Coordinates of C-alpha atoms in Angstrom, one line a residue:
M1 CA 144.4 4.8 168.4
K2 CA 142.6 4.6 165.1
K3 CA 139.5 4.7 166.3
R4 CA 140.0 7.7 168.9
F5 CA 141.5 9.0 165.5
R6 CA 138.5 8.7 163.9
K7 CA 136.4 10.0 166.4
F8 CA 138.5 13.3 166.6
V9 CA 137.9 13.9 162.8
L10 CA 134.3 13.2 162.8
F11 CA 134.5 15.9 166.0
L12 CA 135.9 18.2 163.4
I13 CA 134.2 17.7 160.5
V14 CA 130.5 18.3 162.7
A15 CA 132.2 21.4 164.1
V16 CA 133.2 22.6 160.7
M17 CA 129.8 22.3 160.2
L18 CA 128.1 24.1 163.1
M19 CA 129.9 27.0 162.0
L20 CA 128.7 27.5 158.7
P21 CA 125.8 28.8 159.5
K22 CA 127.6 31.6 160.8
A23 CA 130.4 31.7 158.0
C24 CA 127.6 32.0 155.7
A25 CA 125.5 34.6 158.1
F26 CA 129.1 37.0 157.6
S27 CA 129.1 36.5 154.1
I28 CA 125.3 37.4 153.1
G29 CA 125.8 40.1 155.9
V30 CA 128.7 42.3 154.2
D31 CA 126.4 42.4 150.7
V32 CA 123.5 44.5 152.9
K33 CA 125.7 46.2 155.3
D34 CA 127.8 48.0 152.5
K35 CA 124.3 48.7 150.3
T36 CA 123.2 50.1 154.0
L37 CA 125.7 52.6 153.9
S38 CA 125.6 53.2 150.3
F39 CA 121.9 54.0 150.9
L40 CA 122.4 56.5 153.2
R41 CA 125.2 58.1 151.2
D42 CA 124.1 58.1 147.5
V43 CA 119.8 58.3 148.4
L44 CA 119.3 60.1 151.5
D45 CA 122.5 62.1 150.8
L46 CA 123.9 62.1 154.3
D47 CA 127.3 63.3 154.1
L48 CA 129.3 60.1 155.9
S49 CA 132.4 61.6 155.6
K50 CA 131.6 63.5 158.7
Y51 CA 130.9 60.3 160.7
M52 CA 133.0 58.1 162.8
I53 CA 130.8 54.6 161.2
K54 CA 130.0 52.0 163.8
L55 CA 128.0 48.5 163.0
S56 CA 125.7 48.2 165.8
D57 CA 123.3 45.4 165.3
Y58 CA 123.5 42.7 162.0
F59 CA 120.5 40.3 162.4
V60 CA 119.7 37.1 159.7
E61 CA 116.7 34.8 159.6
Y62 CA 116.9 32.1 156.9
P63 CA 114.4 30.3 155.2
D64 CA 112.0 28.0 157.0
E65 CA 109.0 25.9 156.9
V66 CA 106.9 29.2 158.4
I67 CA 109.0 32.7 157.0
K68 CA 110.4 31.9 153.4
N69 CA 112.1 34.7 152.7
L70 CA 115.5 35.5 153.6
R71 CA 115.4 38.7 156.4
E72 CA 118.4 40.9 157.3
D73 CA 118.4 43.6 159.5
V74 CA 121.3 45.9 159.6
T75 CA 121.7 48.7 162.2
Y76 CA 124.9 51.7 162.2
S77 CA 125.8 54.4 164.7
L78 CA 127.1 57.3 163.4
E79 CA 129.3 60.1 165.4
G80 CA 129.9 63.2 164.0
A81 CA 131.2 67.1 165.4
N82 CA 127.6 67.7 165.4
S83 CA 125.0 64.7 165.7
Q84 CA 124.8 61.6 166.4
I85 CA 122.7 59.4 164.2
R86 CA 121.3 55.7 164.3
A87 CA 120.3 54.4 161.1
S88 CA 118.6 51.0 160.5
C89 CA 117.8 48.5 157.4
L90 CA 115.7 45.8 156.7
F91 CA 116.3 43.5 153.6
I92 CA 114.2 40.5 152.1
N93 CA 115.9 38.7 149.8
K94 CA 118.2 41.5 149.7
S95 CA 115.9 43.8 148.5
M96 CA 115.9 47.1 150.8
I97 CA 112.1 47.1 152.6
Y98 CA 112.4 50.0 154.5
C99 CA 115.5 52.2 156.0
R100 CA 114.9 54.7 159.0
M101 CA 117.0 57.1 159.6
Y102 CA 117.1 59.0 163.7
A103 CA 119.2 61.4 164.7
E104 CA 119.6 61.3 168.4
Q105 CA 121.7 64.0 169.0
G106 CA 121.5 67.2 166.5
A107 CA 120.8 67.3 163.0
P108 CA 122.3 65.4 160.5
T109 CA 125.2 66.5 158.4
Y110 CA 124.4 66.5 154.1
V111 CA 126.1 66.4 151.1
R112 CA 124.0 69.4 149.6
A113 CA 121.2 71.7 151.1
Q114 CA 118.4 70.1 151.2
G115 CA 115.8 72.5 150.2
N116 CA 112.1 72.5 150.7
I117 CA 109.9 69.7 151.8
I118 CA 108.7 68.6 148.3
N119 CA 112.2 69.1 146.3
R120 CA 113.4 66.8 148.9
V121 CA 111.7 64.1 148.6
R122 CA 111.7 64.4 144.8
N123 CA 115.7 64.8 145.3
I124 CA 115.5 61.4 147.0
L125 CA 112.9 59.6 144.7
E126 CA 115.4 60.4 141.7
R127 CA 118.7 59.3 143.7
Y128 CA 116.9 56.2 145.1
R129 CA 115.9 55.2 141.1
D130 CA 119.5 55.9 139.8
W131 CA 120.4 53.8 143.3
S132 CA 118.0 50.8 142.2
G133 CA 117.8 50.8 138.4
D134 CA 113.8 51.2 138.8
G135 CA 112.3 53.4 136.3
S136 CA 109.0 53.0 137.3
L137 CA 109.4 55.3 139.8
N138 CA 109.2 58.1 137.1
E139 CA 105.7 57.5 138.0
M140 CA 105.7 58.7 141.3
L141 CA 107.7 61.6 140.4
E142 CA 105.4 63.3 138.6
M143 CA 103.0 62.7 141.0
L144 CA 104.8 65.0 142.9
T145 CA 103.6 68.1 140.7
L146 CA 100.1 67.9 142.2
V147 CA 101.0 68.5 145.6
E148 CA 100.6 71.9 147.4
P149 CA 102.6 72.9 150.3
R150 CA 100.7 72.9 153.7
K151 CA 97.7 71.3 151.7
N152 CA 96.8 67.4 152.5
M153 CA 95.5 65.4 149.3
T154 CA 94.8 62.2 148.1
V155 CA 94.8 61.2 144.8
V156 CA 94.1 58.0 142.1
V157 CA 96.8 58.0 139.5
G158 CA 96.8 55.1 137.3
T159 CA 97.0 52.4 140.1
W160 CA 97.9 54.4 142.7
R161 CA 96.5 56.3 145.2
F162 CA 99.1 59.2 146.4
T163 CA 98.5 60.8 149.8
F164 CA 100.3 64.1 151.0
K165 CA 99.9 64.7 154.5
T166 CA 101.1 67.3 156.7
T167 CA 101.3 68.3 160.5
P168 CA 103.4 70.3 162.7
E169 CA 104.7 67.2 164.2
F170 CA 105.3 65.6 160.4
T171 CA 105.0 65.3 156.5
D172 CA 104.2 62.2 154.4
F173 CA 103.9 60.9 151.1
S174 CA 103.3 57.4 150.8
W175 CA 101.7 55.7 147.3
L176 CA 99.6 52.6 147.6
Y177 CA 98.7 49.7 144.8
V178 CA 95.1 50.0 143.7
L179 CA 93.5 47.5 141.8
N180 CA 89.7 46.7 140.9
G181 CA 88.8 48.7 143.8
V182 CA 91.4 46.7 146.2
T183 CA 94.2 48.5 148.0
Y184 CA 97.2 46.5 148.7
P185 CA 100.1 47.2 150.5
N186 CA 102.4 47.3 147.8
C187 CA 103.7 50.5 148.9
L188 CA 106.3 53.5 148.7
G189 CA 106.7 56.0 151.5
V190 CA 108.5 59.0 152.9
S191 CA 108.3 60.2 155.8
F192 CA 110.0 63.3 158.2
V193 CA 109.9 64.1 161.6
G194 CA 112.2 67.1 162.7
N195 CA 115.3 65.6 161.4
N196 CA 114.6 62.1 161.4
V197 CA 113.8 59.8 158.0
Y198 CA 111.7 57.4 157.5
F199 CA 111.8 55.5 154.2
L200 CA 109.8 52.2 153.2
D201 CA 109.1 50.3 149.7
E202 CA 106.9 47.1 149.7
R203 CA 106.3 47.1 145.9
K204 CA 108.3 44.0 145.4
L205 CA 107.9 42.3 148.7
Y206 CA 104.1 41.5 148.2
T207 CA 102.5 39.9 144.9
I208 CA 99.0 39.7 144.2
G209 CA 97.5 36.1 143.8
S210 CA 94.2 37.1 142.6
A211 CA 92.6 40.5 142.2
D212 CA 89.4 39.2 140.9
V213 CA 86.3 39.9 143.0
K214 CA 84.1 37.5 142.0
T215 CA 81.7 38.3 145.3
S216 CA 79.5 41.2 145.9
K217 CA 79.0 43.1 148.7
D218 CA 75.7 42.0 148.7
D219 CA 76.5 38.6 148.3
A220 CA 79.2 38.5 151.0
V221 CA 76.7 39.9 153.3
A222 CA 74.1 37.3 152.6
I223 CA 77.0 35.1 153.1
A224 CA 77.9 36.4 156.3
L225 CA 74.4 36.5 158.1
K226 CA 73.8 32.5 156.6
Y227 CA 77.2 31.6 158.0
V228 CA 76.6 33.1 161.7
E229 CA 73.4 31.2 161.5
N230 CA 75.4 28.1 162.8
Y231 CA 77.8 30.1 164.6
S232 CA 78.4 30.0 168.4
F233 CA 81.0 31.3 170.7
E234 CA 82.1 30.5 174.6
I235 CA 83.7 33.0 177.0
F236 CA 85.4 31.8 179.9
M237 CA 85.2 34.3 182.6
G238 CA 88.2 32.9 185.1
D239 CA 87.1 30.7 187.7
Q240 CA 83.4 30.9 186.9
P241 CA 81.8 28.5 184.7
S242 CA 81.7 29.1 181.1
I243 CA 79.2 30.7 179.3
V244 CA 78.3 29.6 175.2
V245 CA 76.4 32.2 173.4
D246 CA 74.6 30.6 170.4
D247 CA 71.5 32.9 169.8
F248 CA 72.2 36.2 169.4
G249 CA 70.5 39.4 166.8
V250 CA 72.3 41.0 164.6
V251 CA 70.9 44.5 163.4
K252 CA 70.7 44.2 159.4
E253 CA 70.5 47.6 158.8
K254 CA 73.3 48.7 160.5
I255 CA 75.6 45.5 158.7
T256 CA 79.1 47.1 157.1
A257 CA 81.2 45.5 154.5
E258 CA 84.5 46.9 153.2
L259 CA 86.9 45.1 150.5
L260 CA 90.6 45.1 151.6
S261 CA 93.3 42.4 150.7
W262 CA 94.9 40.0 152.9
P263 CA 97.9 37.2 152.6
R264 CA 96.1 33.8 151.7
E265 CA 99.6 31.8 151.7
E266 CA 103.5 34.3 152.7
Y267 CA 103.2 37.8 150.9
T268 CA 100.3 36.5 148.4
L269 CA 97.9 39.0 148.7
Y270 CA 93.9 38.2 147.8
P271 CA 90.8 40.6 148.0
Y272 CA 88.5 40.3 150.6
W273 CA 85.3 41.2 152.2
K274 CA 85.3 42.7 156.0
V275 CA 81.5 42.2 157.2
D276 CA 80.9 43.6 160.5
L277 CA 77.9 42.3 162.0
P278 CA 76.3 44.8 164.8
L279 CA 74.4 42.9 167.2
D280 CA 71.4 44.0 168.8
K281 CA 72.7 44.3 172.4
L282 CA 76.0 43.9 174.4
Y283 CA 76.2 40.2 175.0
P284 CA 78.8 38.1 177.5
G285 CA 82.4 38.6 177.9
N286 CA 81.2 42.7 176.1
I287 CA 80.3 41.0 172.5
Y288 CA 78.9 43.6 170.8
E289 CA 79.6 43.0 166.7
I290 CA 80.8 39.8 165.1
C291 CA 83.1 40.0 162.0
V292 CA 83.1 37.5 159.1
N293 CA 86.3 37.4 156.9
I294 CA 85.0 36.3 153.5
W295 CA 87.6 36.0 150.2
A296 CA 86.3 37.9 147.6
D297 CA 87.2 35.5 144.6
T298 CA 85.8 32.2 146.1
G299 CA 83.2 33.5 148.4
E300 CA 84.7 31.1 151.2
V301 CA 84.1 32.2 154.3
F302 CA 87.9 32.0 156.7
R303 CA 87.7 33.6 159.5
C304 CA 84.8 34.5 162.4
V305 CA 85.5 36.1 165.4
P306 CA 83.1 38.1 168.1
L307 CA 84.6 41.6 168.9
G308 CA 84.3 43.1 172.4
F309 CA 85.2 46.4 174.0
G310 CA 88.8 46.6 174.0
G311 CA 89.0 44.8 170.5
S312 CA 88.6 40.6 169.7
L313 CA 89.5 38.5 172.6
P314 CA 92.4 36.7 172.1
T315 CA 92.7 32.9 169.8
Q316 CA 95.8 31.7 169.4
D317 CA 94.2 31.2 165.5
S318 CA 93.4 34.6 164.7
Q319 CA 95.7 37.5 162.7
P320 CA 94.7 41.4 164.3
E321 CA 91.9 43.1 163.7
Q322 CA 91.6 44.9 160.7
T323 CA 91.2 48.3 160.1
T324 CA 87.6 50.1 160.0
N325 CA 87.3 51.9 157.4
S326 CA 89.2 50.3 154.0
Q327 CA 90.7 52.9 152.5
E328 CA 90.8 55.9 155.0
N329 CA 92.6 53.6 157.5
T330 CA 94.5 52.2 154.7
L331 CA 96.0 55.3 153.5
E332 CA 96.6 55.7 157.4
W333 CA 99.3 53.0 157.5
T334 CA 102.0 55.2 156.1
S335 CA 100.7 58.6 157.5
T336 CA 103.0 58.8 160.4
P337 CA 106.5 56.9 160.9
V338 CA 105.3 54.9 164.0
V339 CA 102.8 53.3 161.5
V340 CA 104.9 52.6 158.6
F341 CA 106.6 50.4 161.4
L342 CA 103.7 48.7 162.7
I343 CA 103.4 47.6 158.8
V344 CA 107.4 46.2 159.3
F345 CA 106.5 44.5 161.9
A346 CA 103.2 43.0 160.0
I347 CA 105.4 42.3 157.5
A348 CA 107.4 39.8 160.2
T349 CA 105.1 38.4 161.6
S350 CA 102.4 38.1 158.7
A351 CA 103.4 34.3 157.9
L352 CA 103.7 33.3 162.0
I353 CA 100.1 34.4 162.4
I354 CA 98.9 32.5 158.9
H355 CA 100.8 29.1 160.7
K356 CA 99.1 29.4 163.9
W357 CA 95.6 29.9 162.4
K358 CA 95.9 25.6 161.9
K359 CA 96.8 25.8 166.2
P360 CA 93.8 24.8 169.1
L361 CA 91.7 27.8 170.2
S362 CA 92.7 30.0 173.2
H363 CA 91.3 29.1 176.5
H364 CA 89.9 32.9 176.8
L365 CA 87.5 32.2 173.8
K366 CA 86.6 29.2 171.7
Q367 CA 84.3 29.5 169.0
R368 CA 82.2 27.1 167.2
H369 CA 80.2 26.7 163.8
N370 CA 78.2 23.9 162.7
P371 CA 78.0 23.8 159.1
P372 CA 74.5 24.7 157.5
S373 CA 72.1 22.1 155.7
Q374 CA 73.2 23.2 152.4
P375 CA 76.6 24.8 151.8
V376 CA 77.0 28.5 151.5
S377 CA 77.5 30.0 148.1
D378 CA 77.7 32.9 146.2

């Protein structure tokens, strides 16, 4: 009898332990659920008294050996007499990273008249400053005085690259952090598409591991050319025999190199050179170019991949293909709400991508590199 009782007690202990994560998830979720409604009311100025509010979804992802940060997603459905709204917010370590307020039907009911688009953004940022207690937003507010309605512009003030872009479809305000000529994705953005509002604040999400650019553009090109002297890739063509390409020509006068940033560790950014080496002809697999990524602070090659029509051939250990133009395309990260959420998706997968670099190469493509007899240096 005692033995059965001990087993029963043990069962209860295990059952309670299994329930703890759920209880913890609920207690953690209460905070961000309230913060979501508070943001809608106190920052976006939505009149919550006019809506029936329902929590549609709450998801929590706890830190592990790959994802080091607590992630929480909250979604509310709001139904009013004149509109139906769906609002979603992402929180990382309790800080709000983005909020999307999507009008599924009708126009949102606000507490106050919203005014013209520039004043509307100014009011949102002022309320966000008070809501978050972030006085650094005053710097962004001052840049709004430079905006002329219906006139697109990009200006660098201090360490921020401010872009205003308006089209018949959307209007976007975005601020990107710039240091030593490198644009980092520490971004603040507000976008409007019709009655929909998109808000993004990644300024505190990323840290800069290094802003040192010790490798010049010319040195980066030289390192890339030296690296591909011993580089080869193997193309697999279904049931056909594979093809190894180890003899290719580079059109040196068409080489381009751009300074970008990428996480070396999760959410810790470092500058790197993206060197594109155009090939002299089309090679098997429709390969027309080789892209070499080099850390600008160390001169180390950390990625080399052949590019073909439609992008690089899939490999399990490669990061997503970078943009072609560091400045223009970086600014376009927040020029449409669709791309804003691609950034959020990149946040969700960046750590996993870094982790996957360690895995075996895909069966579609194998890349080889035989180290040169002398070490590559900058």
